[in-house]
Coordinates of C-alpha atoms and ligand atoms in Angstrom, one line a residue:
Chain A
X1 CA 15.1 9.1 -12.3
X2 CA 12.8 8.5 -14.9
X3 CA 8.5 7.7 -14.1
X4 CA 7.0 4.9 -14.5
X5 CA 3.6 6.0 -13.3
X6 CA 2.0 9.2 -11.7
X7 CA -1.2 10.4 -10.7
X8 CA -2.3 14.0 -10.1
X9 CA -5.3 14.9 -8.1
X10 CA -7.3 11.9 -7.7
X11 CA -10.3 11.5 -6.2
X12 CA -12.5 8.5 -5.9
X13 CA -16.1 8.3 -4.2
X14 CA -17.9 5.2 -3.0
X15 CA -21.2 6.4 -3.7
X16 CA -24.4 4.2 -1.9
X17 CA -28.0 4.9 -1.4
X18 CA -27.8 8.8 -2.2
X19 CA -24.5 9.0 -0.3
X20 CA -20.8 10.2 -1.4
X21 CA -17.9 9.4 0.3
X22 CA -15.4 11.3 -0.8
X23 CA -12.0 9.0 0.4
X24 CA -9.3 9.5 -2.1
X25 CA -9.4 12.9 -2.2
X26 CA -6.9 15.0 -4.3
X27 CA -3.8 12.5 -4.1
X28 CA -1.0 12.7 -6.7
X29 CA 2.2 10.6 -6.8
X30 CA 4.5 9.8 -8.6
X31 CA 6.6 5.5 -8.6
X32 CA 9.7 5.9 -10.1
X33 CA 11.1 2.8 -12.4
X34 CA 12.6 0.4 -10.7
X35 CA 11.7 2.1 -7.5
X36 CA 9.3 0.9 -4.1
X37 CA 7.3 3.4 -3.0
X38 CA 5.7 2.6 0.8
X39 CA 2.7 3.9 1.6
X40 CA 1.5 4.2 5.5
X41 CA -1.2 5.6 7.2
X42 CA -4.8 5.1 9.6
X43 CA -6.8 1.9 9.1
X44 CA -9.4 3.1 6.9
X45 CA -7.7 6.2 5.9
X46 CA -7.9 5.1 1.9
X47 CA -5.3 3.0 1.4
X48 CA -6.8 0.2 -0.1
X49 CA -9.1 2.2 -1.9
X50 CA -5.8 4.3 -3.6
X51 CA -4.5 1.2 -4.5
X52 CA -7.6 -0.7 -6.5
X53 CA -8.1 2.9 -8.3
X54 CA -4.4 2.3 -9.0
X55 CA -4.2 -0.5 -10.3
X56 CA -7.8 0.2 -12.5
X57 CA -9.9 -2.2 -10.5
X58 CA -12.3 0.4 -9.6
X59 CA -15.5 -0.6 -9.6
X60 CA -19.1 0.5 -8.8
X61 CA -20.4 1.4 -5.3
X62 CA -16.1 3.0 -5.6
X63 CA -16.1 5.7 -8.3
X64 CA -13.2 7.8 -9.8
X65 CA -14.4 11.4 -9.9
X66 CA -11.4 12.5 -11.3
X67 CA -7.8 12.2 -11.8
X68 CA -4.9 12.2 -14.8
X69 CA -3.2 8.1 -14.4
X70 CA 0.4 8.3 -16.3
X71 CA 1.8 5.1 -17.2
X72 CA 4.7 4.4 -18.9
X73 CA 4.5 7.4 -21.5
X74 CA 0.7 7.5 -22.1
X75 CA -2.4 10.0 -20.2
X76 CA -5.0 8.4 -19.2
X77 CA -8.6 9.7 -17.9
X78 CA -9.6 7.7 -15.5
X79 CA -12.9 9.4 -14.5
X80 CA -13.7 8.9 -18.0
X81 CA -12.2 5.5 -19.2
X82 CA -14.2 3.3 -17.4
X83 CA -13.1 -0.2 -19.8
X84 CA -9.4 0.8 -19.7
X85 CA -8.6 -1.9 -21.7
X86 CA -7.8 -5.6 -20.4
X87 CA -4.5 -5.3 -21.7
X88 CA -3.3 -2.8 -19.5
X89 CA -4.8 -4.4 -16.4
X90 CA -3.4 -7.5 -14.6
X91 CA -0.7 -7.3 -17.5
X92 CA 0.8 -3.6 -17.4
X93 CA -0.1 -3.1 -13.1
X94 CA -1.0 -5.8 -11.2
X95 CA -2.7 -6.0 -8.1
X96 CA -1.5 -8.4 -5.0
X97 CA -5.2 -7.2 -2.7
X98 CA -5.1 -6.9 1.1
X99 CA -6.6 -10.1 2.4
X100 CA -5.5 -11.7 -0.8
X101 CA -4.3 -15.3 1.3
X102 CA -8.8 -16.3 1.0
X103 CA -9.1 -15.1 -2.4
X104 CA -7.8 -18.5 -4.2
X105 CA -9.9 -20.3 -5.5
X106 CA -10.8 -23.0 -2.8
X107 CA -11.4 -26.0 -5.0
X108 CA -8.5 -25.6 -7.2
X109 CA -4.7 -26.6 -6.5
X110 CA -2.2 -24.4 -6.7
X111 CA -0.3 -25.5 -10.3
X112 CA -4.3 -25.1 -11.5
X113 CA -4.7 -21.2 -10.1
X114 CA -1.4 -20.3 -12.0
X115 CA -2.0 -21.9 -15.0
X116 CA -5.5 -20.0 -15.3
X117 CA -3.9 -16.6 -14.5
X118 CA -0.6 -17.1 -17.4
X119 CA -3.1 -18.4 -19.7
X120 CA -5.7 -15.4 -19.5
X121 CA -3.2 -13.3 -20.7
X122 CA -1.0 -15.2 -22.4
X123 CA -3.0 -18.5 -24.1
X124 CA 0.1 -19.9 -26.2
X125 CA 1.7 -21.2 -22.8
X126 CA 2.1 -24.7 -22.1
X127 CA 1.7 -26.3 -18.6
X128 CA 4.5 -27.1 -18.4
X129 CA 5.9 -23.6 -19.0
X130 CA 3.7 -22.0 -16.8
X131 CA 4.5 -24.9 -13.9
X132 CA 8.2 -23.9 -14.3
X133 CA 7.9 -20.3 -14.1
X134 CA 5.7 -20.9 -10.9
X135 CA 7.9 -23.5 -9.2
X136 CA 11.0 -21.5 -10.0
X137 CA 9.3 -18.3 -7.9
X138 CA 7.9 -20.6 -5.3
X139 CA 11.3 -21.9 -4.9
X140 CA 12.8 -18.6 -4.5
X141 CA 10.2 -17.8 -1.3
X142 CA 11.6 -20.8 0.0
X143 CA 8.0 -23.1 -0.6
X144 CA 8.5 -26.2 -1.5
X145 CA 7.3 -28.4 -4.6
X146 CA 4.3 -30.0 -2.9
X147 CA 2.8 -26.7 -2.7
X148 CA 2.0 -26.8 -6.5
X149 CA -0.2 -30.0 -5.9
X150 CA -1.7 -28.4 -2.3
X151 CA -5.4 -27.0 -2.2
X152 CA -5.2 -23.3 -0.5
X153 CA -6.7 -24.5 2.6
X154 CA -3.7 -26.9 3.3
X155 CA -1.5 -24.0 3.5
X156 CA -0.9 -21.7 6.6
X157 CA -2.0 -18.7 6.1
X158 CA 1.8 -17.3 5.5
X159 CA 1.8 -20.3 3.0
X160 CA -1.0 -18.8 1.0
X161 CA 0.1 -15.5 1.3
X162 CA 3.7 -16.5 -0.6
X163 CA 1.6 -18.2 -3.2
X164 CA -0.5 -15.3 -4.0
X165 CA 2.5 -13.2 -4.4
X166 CA 4.0 -15.7 -6.6
X167 CA 0.9 -15.8 -8.6
X168 CA 0.2 -11.8 -8.8
X169 CA 3.9 -11.6 -10.1
X170 CA 3.4 -14.3 -13.0
X171 CA 2.6 -12.0 -15.9
X172 CA 5.4 -9.8 -15.0
X173 CA 3.3 -6.6 -14.7
X174 CA 5.5 -3.2 -14.8
X175 CA 3.8 -2.0 -11.4
X176 CA 3.0 -4.3 -8.7
X177 CA 1.0 -2.8 -6.4
X178 CA 0.6 -5.3 -3.1
X179 CA -1.6 -4.4 -0.3
X180 CA -0.2 -5.4 2.9
X181 CA 1.5 -8.0 1.4
X182 CA 3.6 -9.3 4.5
X183 CA 1.0 -8.5 7.2
X184 CA 0.3 -11.9 7.9
X185 CA 3.7 -13.2 7.0
X186 CA 6.7 -14.2 10.2
X187 CA 9.9 -11.7 9.7
X188 CA 11.7 -14.1 8.2
X189 CA 8.7 -15.0 5.2
X190 CA 9.1 -11.1 5.1
X191 CA 11.9 -10.6 4.3
X192 CA 12.0 -13.5 1.6
X193 CA 8.8 -12.0 0.4
X194 CA 10.6 -8.4 0.3
X195 CA 14.2 -10.2 -1.4
X196 CA 11.9 -11.4 -4.1
X197 CA 10.5 -8.4 -5.2
X198 CA 14.2 -6.7 -5.0
X199 CA 15.2 -9.3 -7.3
X200 CA 12.6 -9.1 -9.7
X201 CA 13.0 -5.0 -9.8
X202 CA 16.7 -5.4 -10.5
X203 CA 16.3 -8.3 -13.3
X204 CA 13.3 -5.8 -14.3
X205 CA 11.1 -8.6 -14.0
X206 CA 8.8 -5.6 -12.7
X207 CA 9.8 -2.0 -12.6
X208 CA 8.1 -0.5 -9.8
X209 CA 6.0 -1.7 -7.0
X210 CA 3.6 0.5 -4.6
X211 CA 3.8 -1.5 -1.2
X212 CA 1.5 -0.1 1.4
X213 CA 2.1 -1.5 4.9
X214 CA 1.8 -0.9 8.4
X215 CA 5.0 -2.0 10.0
X216 CA 7.1 1.1 10.1
X217 CA 10.6 -0.7 10.5
X218 CA 9.4 -3.0 8.0
X219 CA 8.6 0.2 5.8
X220 CA 11.5 1.6 6.3
X221 CA 13.6 -1.0 5.3
X222 CA 11.8 -2.1 1.5
X223 CA 10.4 1.1 0.6
X224 CA 12.4 4.0 -1.2
X225 CA 10.1 6.8 -0.5
X226 CA 7.5 7.0 2.0
X227 CA 3.9 8.9 1.7
X228 CA 1.8 9.1 5.0
X229 CA -2.2 9.2 4.5
X230 CA -4.8 10.7 6.3
X231 CA -8.4 10.9 5.5
X232 CA -7.9 10.3 2.1
X233 CA -4.7 13.0 1.6
X234 CA -1.0 12.2 1.4
X235 CA -0.1 14.5 4.4
X236 CA 3.8 13.6 3.7
X237 CA 6.2 12.3 1.4
X238 CA 9.7 11.8 1.2
X239 CA 13.4 9.4 1.8
X240 CA 12.4 6.6 4.2
X241 CA 15.4 7.1 6.2
X242 CA 13.8 10.9 6.7
X243 CA 10.8 10.1 7.5
X244 CA 12.0 8.2 10.3
X245 CA 13.8 10.0 11.8
X246 CA 13.0 13.1 10.9
X247 CA 9.5 13.5 10.1
X248 CA 7.6 16.5 9.4
X249 CA 4.0 16.3 9.6
X250 CA 2.7 15.5 13.4
X251 CA 0.7 12.9 12.2
X252 CA 3.3 11.6 11.2
X253 CA 5.5 12.2 14.2
X254 CA 2.8 10.7 16.0
X255 CA 2.8 7.3 14.4
X256 CA 6.6 7.3 14.7
X257 CA 6.4 7.5 18.0
X258 CA 3.5 4.4 18.5
X259 CA 6.0 2.0 17.6
X260 CA 6.3 -0.7 19.6
X261 CA 10.7 -0.8 18.9
X262 CA 12.0 -4.4 19.0
X263 CA 14.1 -3.7 22.2
X264 CA 13.8 -4.7 25.6
X265 CA 12.7 -1.6 27.6
X266 CA 10.0 -1.0 25.5
X267 CA 7.8 -3.5 28.1
X268 CA 8.6 -0.6 30.7
X269 CA 6.7 2.2 29.1
X270 CA 3.3 2.7 28.1
X271 CA 3.0 3.7 24.3
X272 CA 0.4 5.5 24.1
X273 CA -2.0 5.8 20.6
X274 CA -3.6 8.7 19.1
X275 CA -6.5 10.1 21.1
X276 CA -9.7 9.9 19.4
X277 CA -11.1 9.2 16.1
X278 CA -10.0 10.4 11.9
X279 CA -12.7 12.4 11.3
X280 CA -16.1 11.3 9.5
X281 CA -15.6 11.2 5.8
X282 CA -18.9 11.5 4.8
X283 CA -18.7 15.1 6.3
X284 CA -14.7 16.1 6.6
X285 CA -14.2 19.4 8.7
X286 CA -13.1 22.2 6.9
X287 CA -9.0 23.0 7.8
X288 CA -6.9 20.3 8.3
X289 CA -8.3 16.7 8.6
X290 CA -5.9 15.7 11.3
X291 CA -6.6 18.8 13.3
X292 CA -9.2 17.7 15.6
X293 CA -6.9 15.4 17.2
X294 CA -3.8 17.2 16.7
X295 CA -2.0 19.1 19.7
X296 CA -0.2 21.8 18.1
X297 CA -3.6 22.8 16.4
X298 CA -4.5 26.4 16.4
X299 CA -7.1 28.4 14.3
X300 CA -6.3 28.5 11.3
X301 CA -5.7 24.6 11.3
X302 CA -9.8 24.9 11.6
X303 CA -10.3 27.2 9.3
X304 CA -8.1 26.9 6.0
X305 CA -6.7 23.2 4.7
X306 CA -3.4 23.3 4.6
X307 CA -1.6 22.8 1.3
X308 CA 1.8 20.7 0.9
X309 CA 5.0 22.7 1.9
X310 CA 8.4 21.5 0.3
X311 CA 8.3 19.8 -2.8
X312 CA 8.0 17.0 -4.9
X313 CA 10.5 15.2 -3.4
X314 CA 9.7 15.6 0.6
X315 CA 6.5 17.9 1.5
X316 CA 4.0 17.4 4.1
X317 CA 0.9 19.4 4.3
X318 CA 0.9 21.2 7.7
X319 CA 0.9 24.7 8.6
X320 CA 3.5 24.9 10.4
X321 CA 5.9 24.5 8.3
X322 CA 4.3 27.4 6.0
X323 CA 7.8 29.6 5.5
X324 CA 10.1 26.9 6.1
X325 CA 10.3 26.1 2.0
X326 CA 11.1 28.4 -0.8
Chain B
X1 CA -1.2 -20.4 42.0
X2 CA -3.3 -22.0 40.0
X3 CA -3.5 -22.6 36.0
X4 CA -6.3 -21.0 34.8
X5 CA -5.3 -23.6 31.8
X6 CA -3.2 -26.4 31.7
X7 CA -1.5 -28.1 28.1
X8 CA -0.6 -31.3 28.3
X9 CA 1.7 -32.8 25.3
X10 CA -0.6 -31.3 22.9
X11 CA -0.5 -33.2 19.6
X12 CA -2.3 -33.1 16.1
X13 CA -1.9 -34.3 12.6
X14 CA -3.4 -33.7 9.2
X15 CA -4.2 -36.2 7.0
X16 CA -2.5 -40.0 7.3
X17 CA 0.3 -42.1 6.4
X18 CA 2.8 -41.2 4.1
X19 CA 1.2 -37.7 3.9
X20 CA 1.0 -37.2 7.6
X21 CA 1.8 -33.8 8.5
X22 CA 1.9 -33.1 12.4
X23 CA 1.2 -29.3 12.7
X24 CA 1.2 -29.5 16.3
X25 CA 3.9 -31.8 18.1
X26 CA 3.8 -32.9 21.8
X27 CA 3.1 -29.2 23.1
X28 CA 2.7 -28.5 26.3
X29 CA 2.4 -24.8 29.3
X30 CA 0.3 -23.9 31.7
X31 CA -0.8 -20.5 32.2
X32 CA -1.4 -18.5 35.3
X33 CA -4.7 -16.1 36.1
X34 CA -3.9 -12.9 34.5
X35 CA -1.2 -13.7 33.1
X36 CA 0.4 -13.1 29.0
X37 CA 1.9 -15.3 27.3
X38 CA 3.4 -15.0 23.6
X39 CA 3.6 -17.3 20.7
X40 CA 6.5 -16.6 18.3
X41 CA 7.5 -18.9 15.5
X42 CA 7.6 -18.9 11.7
X43 CA 4.7 -19.4 9.3
X44 CA 3.8 -22.8 8.9
X45 CA 5.5 -23.4 13.1
X46 CA 1.4 -24.7 14.3
X47 CA 0.6 -21.0 15.7
X48 CA -2.7 -21.0 14.6
X49 CA -3.3 -24.3 14.9
X50 CA -2.4 -25.1 18.7
X51 CA -5.0 -21.8 18.8
X52 CA -8.0 -23.8 17.2
X53 CA -6.9 -26.8 19.7
X54 CA -7.3 -25.0 22.6
X55 CA -10.2 -22.9 21.6
X56 CA -11.9 -26.5 20.6
X57 CA -12.6 -25.8 16.7
X58 CA -10.4 -28.9 16.6
X59 CA -9.5 -32.3 18.4
X60 CA -6.3 -32.9 19.6
X61 CA -4.9 -36.5 17.9
X62 CA -3.2 -36.8 21.6
X63 CA -2.9 -35.2 24.6
X64 CA -5.3 -33.0 26.7
X65 CA -6.6 -29.9 28.4
X66 CA -7.6 -28.6 32.0
X67 CA -9.3 -25.5 32.5
X68 CA -9.5 -25.3 36.4
X69 CA -8.4 -28.3 37.0
X70 CA -11.1 -29.9 35.4
X71 CA -10.9 -31.6 32.0
X72 CA -12.2 -29.8 28.8
X73 CA -13.4 -33.2 27.2
X74 CA -16.1 -33.2 30.3
X75 CA -17.2 -29.2 29.8
X76 CA -19.9 -28.6 27.3
X77 CA -18.5 -26.1 24.6
X78 CA -21.2 -23.6 25.0
X79 CA -19.8 -24.1 28.6
X80 CA -16.8 -23.3 27.2
X81 CA -16.2 -20.6 24.7
X82 CA -17.7 -18.1 28.1
X83 CA -14.6 -18.7 29.2
X84 CA -12.6 -19.0 26.4
X85 CA -12.6 -16.5 23.6
X86 CA -10.2 -16.1 20.0
X87 CA -9.6 -13.0 18.0
X88 CA -9.0 -14.8 14.9
X89 CA -5.7 -14.5 12.6
X90 CA -7.6 -12.9 9.7
X91 CA -10.2 -10.9 9.8
X92 CA -12.0 -11.3 6.2
X93 CA -12.6 -14.9 6.8
X94 CA -13.6 -14.7 10.3
X95 CA -16.6 -12.1 9.3
X96 CA -19.9 -13.2 8.0
X97 CA -20.5 -11.7 4.7
X98 CA -24.1 -11.6 5.0
X99 CA -24.3 -10.0 8.8
X100 CA -24.0 -6.1 9.8
X101 CA -21.8 -5.5 12.4
X102 CA -24.2 -4.5 15.0
X103 CA -25.6 -8.2 13.9
X104 CA -22.2 -9.8 14.4
X105 CA -21.9 -8.1 18.0
X106 CA -25.9 -9.1 18.9
X107 CA -25.3 -12.8 18.0
X108 CA -22.3 -13.2 19.9
X109 CA -24.2 -11.8 23.3
X110 CA -26.4 -14.6 22.9
X111 CA -24.0 -16.5 24.1
X112 CA -25.0 -14.7 27.7
X113 CA -28.8 -15.5 27.4
X114 CA -31.4 -12.8 27.2
X115 CA -30.0 -9.5 28.4
X116 CA -32.4 -6.2 28.6
X117 CA -32.1 -3.9 25.0
X118 CA -30.1 -1.3 27.0
X119 CA -27.8 -3.6 28.4
X120 CA -27.3 -5.1 24.9
X121 CA -26.3 -1.8 23.2
X122 CA -24.2 -0.3 25.8
X123 CA -21.9 -2.7 25.6
X124 CA -21.7 -2.9 22.5
X125 CA -21.7 0.5 22.5
X126 CA -18.3 0.5 24.8
X127 CA -16.4 -2.4 23.2
X128 CA -16.6 -0.2 20.1
X129 CA -15.2 2.8 22.0
X130 CA -12.5 0.7 23.6
X131 CA -11.0 0.2 20.2
X132 CA -11.4 3.6 18.4
X133 CA -14.8 2.8 16.4
X134 CA -18.0 4.9 16.6
X135 CA -20.6 3.3 17.3
X136 CA -22.9 5.3 14.7
X137 CA -20.7 5.4 12.1
X138 CA -20.1 1.3 12.5
X139 CA -22.7 -0.8 13.6
X140 CA -25.1 -0.9 10.0
X141 CA -22.1 -1.7 8.5
X142 CA -21.0 -5.2 6.3
X143 CA -17.7 -6.6 6.0
X144 CA -16.6 -5.6 2.6
X145 CA -18.2 -1.8 3.4
X146 CA -15.0 -2.0 6.5
X147 CA -11.4 -1.5 5.7
X148 CA -9.3 -4.2 6.8
X149 CA -8.0 -2.8 10.1
X150 CA -11.4 -1.9 11.1
X151 CA -12.7 -5.7 10.1
X152 CA -10.3 -6.4 12.9
X153 CA -10.8 -3.8 15.7
X154 CA -14.9 -5.3 15.5
X155 CA -13.7 -8.6 15.8
X156 CA -11.2 -7.7 18.9
X157 CA -14.3 -6.2 20.3
X158 CA -16.9 -9.1 20.0
X159 CA -14.4 -10.5 22.2
X160 CA -13.2 -7.9 25.3
X161 CA -17.8 -7.7 25.1
X162 CA -18.0 -10.9 26.7
X163 CA -15.4 -10.4 29.0
X164 CA -14.0 -13.9 28.5
X165 CA -11.5 -15.3 31.5
X166 CA -9.4 -16.8 28.8
X167 CA -8.3 -15.3 25.3
X168 CA -6.6 -16.5 22.1
X169 CA -5.7 -13.5 19.7
X170 CA -4.5 -14.6 16.7
X171 CA -1.5 -12.0 15.3
X172 CA -4.6 -9.3 16.8
X173 CA -3.3 -6.6 15.8
X174 CA -1.6 -7.2 12.1
X175 CA -3.8 -5.1 9.8
X176 CA -3.8 -2.2 12.2
X177 CA -1.6 1.2 11.6
X178 CA 1.2 1.4 14.8
X179 CA -1.4 3.5 16.6
X180 CA -4.2 1.7 16.4
X181 CA -1.6 -1.1 17.7
X182 CA -0.4 1.0 20.8
X183 CA -4.4 1.5 21.6
X184 CA -5.5 -2.0 20.9
X185 CA -2.3 -4.1 22.9
X186 CA -3.3 -1.0 25.4
X187 CA -6.4 -2.2 25.9
X188 CA -5.7 -5.6 26.4
X189 CA -3.3 -4.6 29.1
X190 CA -5.7 -2.8 31.2
X191 CA -8.6 -5.7 30.5
X192 CA -5.2 -7.9 32.2
X193 CA -5.3 -5.7 34.9
X194 CA -9.0 -4.8 35.8
X195 CA -10.7 -8.5 34.7
X196 CA -7.8 -10.7 35.6
X197 CA -8.2 -12.0 31.9
X198 CA -5.1 -14.1 30.6
X199 CA -3.9 -13.9 27.0
X200 CA -2.7 -16.0 24.7
X201 CA -1.1 -14.1 22.3
X202 CA -0.1 -15.2 18.8
X203 CA 2.2 -12.3 17.1
X204 CA 5.1 -12.5 14.8
X205 CA 5.6 -9.0 15.7
X206 CA 8.8 -9.3 18.6
X207 CA 8.3 -5.7 18.8
X208 CA 4.7 -6.1 20.3
X209 CA 5.7 -9.2 22.0
X210 CA 7.8 -7.7 23.8
X211 CA 5.4 -4.9 24.9
X212 CA 2.5 -7.0 25.9
X213 CA 3.8 -10.1 27.3
X214 CA 5.0 -11.6 30.4
X215 CA 6.2 -14.9 28.5
X216 CA 7.3 -15.9 25.9
X217 CA 6.9 -19.5 23.7
X218 CA 8.9 -20.0 20.5
X219 CA 7.3 -22.6 17.8
X220 CA 9.0 -24.5 15.9
X221 CA 7.9 -27.2 13.5
X222 CA 5.1 -27.8 15.6
X223 CA 7.0 -28.4 18.7
X224 CA 7.9 -25.4 21.7
X225 CA 11.5 -24.8 21.6
X226 CA 11.9 -22.5 23.7
X227 CA 9.9 -20.6 26.9
X228 CA 10.6 -18.2 29.2
X229 CA 10.1 -14.9 30.5
X230 CA 10.8 -12.2 27.3
X231 CA 14.3 -10.6 28.8
X232 CA 15.4 -14.4 29.1
X233 CA 14.5 -15.5 25.9
X234 CA 15.5 -12.4 24.0
X235 CA 19.0 -11.8 26.0
X236 CA 19.8 -15.8 26.2
X237 CA 18.2 -17.6 23.5
X238 CA 19.3 -20.8 23.7
X239 CA 18.1 -22.3 19.9
X240 CA 19.1 -21.6 16.5
X241 CA 16.1 -21.0 15.5
X242 CA 15.4 -18.4 18.2
X243 CA 18.1 -16.4 17.1
X244 CA 17.5 -16.6 13.3
X245 CA 14.5 -14.9 14.6
X246 CA 15.6 -12.2 16.4
X247 CA 18.3 -11.5 14.0
X248 CA 15.4 -11.5 11.2
X249 CA 14.0 -8.1 12.6
X250 CA 14.0 -5.0 10.6
X251 CA 15.7 -2.2 13.0
X252 CA 13.8 0.6 13.2
X253 CA 15.8 3.8 14.0
X254 CA 19.9 3.9 12.7
Ligands
ATP401 N1 -6.6 -28.5 7.3 C1 -5.3 -28.7 7.0 N2 -4.9 -29.8 6.3 C2 -3.4 -30.4 5.8 N3 -2.3 -29.4 6.3 C3 -2.9 -28.2 7.4 C4 -3.9 -28.3 7.3 N4 -4.3 -27.0 8.4 C5 -3.0 -26.5 8.3 N5 -1.9 -27.6 8.0 C6 -0.4 -27.6 7.8 O1 -0.5 -27.8 9.8 C7 0.9 -26.7 9.3 C8 0.4 -25.4 10.5 O2 -0.6 -24.2 10.0 P1 -0.6 -23.4 11.0 O3 -1.6 -22.7 10.0 O4 -1.3 -23.9 11.8 O5 0.4 -22.5 11.2 P2 0.8 -21.3 11.3 O6 2.3 -20.6 12.2 O7 -0.4 -20.2 12.0 O8 0.9 -20.3 10.1 P3 0.6 -18.9 9.7 O9 1.6 -18.1 10.7 O10 1.1 -19.1 8.3 O11 -0.8 -18.6 9.6 C9 1.4 -25.9 8.3 O12 2.2 -26.8 7.5 C10 0.1 -26.3 7.3 O13 0.2 -26.6 5.6
ADP402 N1 -17.3 -1.1 -0.1 C1 -17.2 0.5 -0.1 N2 -18.4 1.1 0.7 C2 -18.5 1.8 1.5 N3 -16.9 2.9 2.3 C3 -16.3 1.8 1.7 C4 -16.6 0.9 1.0 N4 -14.9 0.4 1.0 C5 -14.6 0.9 2.4 N5 -15.3 1.6 2.6 C6 -15.4 2.8 3.3 O1 -13.6 3.0 3.1 C7 -12.5 3.7 3.8 C8 -11.4 3.7 3.5 O2 -11.3 1.9 3.7 P1 -9.7 1.3 3.0 O3 -9.1 2.0 1.9 O4 -10.1 -0.2 3.0 O5 -9.0 1.4 3.8 P2 -7.4 1.1 5.0 O6 -6.8 0.5 3.1 O7 -6.5 3.0 4.1 O8 -7.7 0.6 5.9 C9 -13.1 3.5 4.8 O9 -13.5 4.9 6.1 C10 -14.2 2.5 4.8 O10 -15.2 1.8 5.7
SF4_403 S1 -1.9 21.9 10.2 FE1 -2.7 22.4 12.2 S2 -3.7 21.3 12.9 FE2 -3.1 20.3 10.9 S3 -1.5 18.8 11.7 FE3 -0.6 21.3 10.9 S4 -0.3 22.1 13.4 FE4 -1.8 20.3 13.6
MG404 MG1 -7.0 -1.9 3.6
MG405 MG1 -1.3 -18.4 11.9

């Protein structure tokens, strides 16, 4: 399948008070046309930071240190191009940020916010056109028309989240980067958001989605492929089903085991989270970053960083898998 | 057993006239000491409004609440909040932008009057560690320097540190990964076990409701439409909304 967006060897760091903390460390990823790529992983591992870089929104104290960014046939060197054209941002890659439900201007009505977003890039749009487009998408998410007239605080958390989803797709971006777009939603609204994204993909209004979520059951159903991050790195990637049923990396396995499956037997069990805390990224350990918490770790893990084993389609960065692939 | 909290026909309407919206309609239930009740329901069904009413951040248009038999209207707010604490749905909104984690936690402790510095420090450290955060790494940080999950855990730590009789937790784990989610829910279970804390646990994740709670309340358009022990609500659900809710839960395996 054709590649829509890809990054190679991306590194990004927060620089503050003379201290440099690299939270995205050598990430390479590929998003294909028509695909939903899921990203999950430890809280604080750098998913939102990666999302900001991919959406070309990195600004101090966040710096892109290196990385090639390939979008729809053109290469950009992110570390050098701090002023990527506005045309790219918002229009070609749009971001639906985490916690976006609070980012709405509290003094404007939803229709005013929508109009402003559309006019910023398409100045000739009439208010009627803008409202019609907004209303049509709101309706697809099961939201009543009155929402157009509402102020943000009059909507429940879940309603606001659906509104920001609509607003972020109003410009028909090629790539939508959605950072936990469904965390605040009940299962039925989640389903509606996912359905809207799928429809927009099928109609080619948008051409690819990067979907960050903690909810693995949801991700398994939404994403074509899933990438798992740990401490700034992608540690495993593969087709969604395989990632759940046949994960290879000990971190992925532990994560999958910690899912509270909605089956009554879960009550009788005690599901344990992974012991310990992720490494301090100000001074990451040499070798495998999961080693201090990994039950399989041995001497080599603590000395040498494991490279990805497998191929571009399906890999895991763990010494246990050495020799498993060609 | 005597109830910790009795909620009686509680209602809250926003706006008036044609625009009036009844966010919570005649909700009644009892909560025993040490009991964990999950509140589930679709977005906009009134769960957070109910939470704010119970926390007395919002006054009801009708109805009454009793804490250990006493009408809560008669209890001064500061006293009430020593017994009833919250973790809010949104870790972004709940956090004062200009407070470091340390300041936030210290401020919370003032609810108990002056405490020796050592004691304060010990409590803060213990609380942060119990949610998987390292105090040295986190205390000096400001909210914009934390990830969503880190903020959410700070808020859980804050509430646990205050050892309330009742914790109202509004989707306290929605921003956490599966492993931390298990860690935080286990922490809540253990605190209940040790200190007999009661919890009102608002969630949209049925798996979590199963795991943590003794009883489930299903809300739909402001009303409690179904209520009972977890197994009963799941296996013999009566209300069509409950059935739809359960059928929309994504499957993990298979
Ligand atoms: N201040 C307000 N003014 C007007 N309407 C409000 C106000 N606060 C809440 N509402 C309305 O009350 C209803 C319930 O809101 P609430 O936030 O309690 O829902 P919820 O169940 O918590 O939803 P979610 O899970 O999405 O947060 C919604 O229809 C909402 O629009
Ligand atoms: N503005 C900032 N300054 C310094 N550190 C930050 C900043 N924003 C995030 N971080 C740190 O970067 C790491 C990754 O954060 P983030 O990308 O938000 O994680 P995730 O979304 O995976 O939970 C965390 O350790 C967080 O504390
Ligand atoms: S490389 Fe070693 S420490 Fe790292 S995940 Fe694999 S076995 Fe565990
Ligand atoms: Mg995040
Ligand atoms: Mg809510």
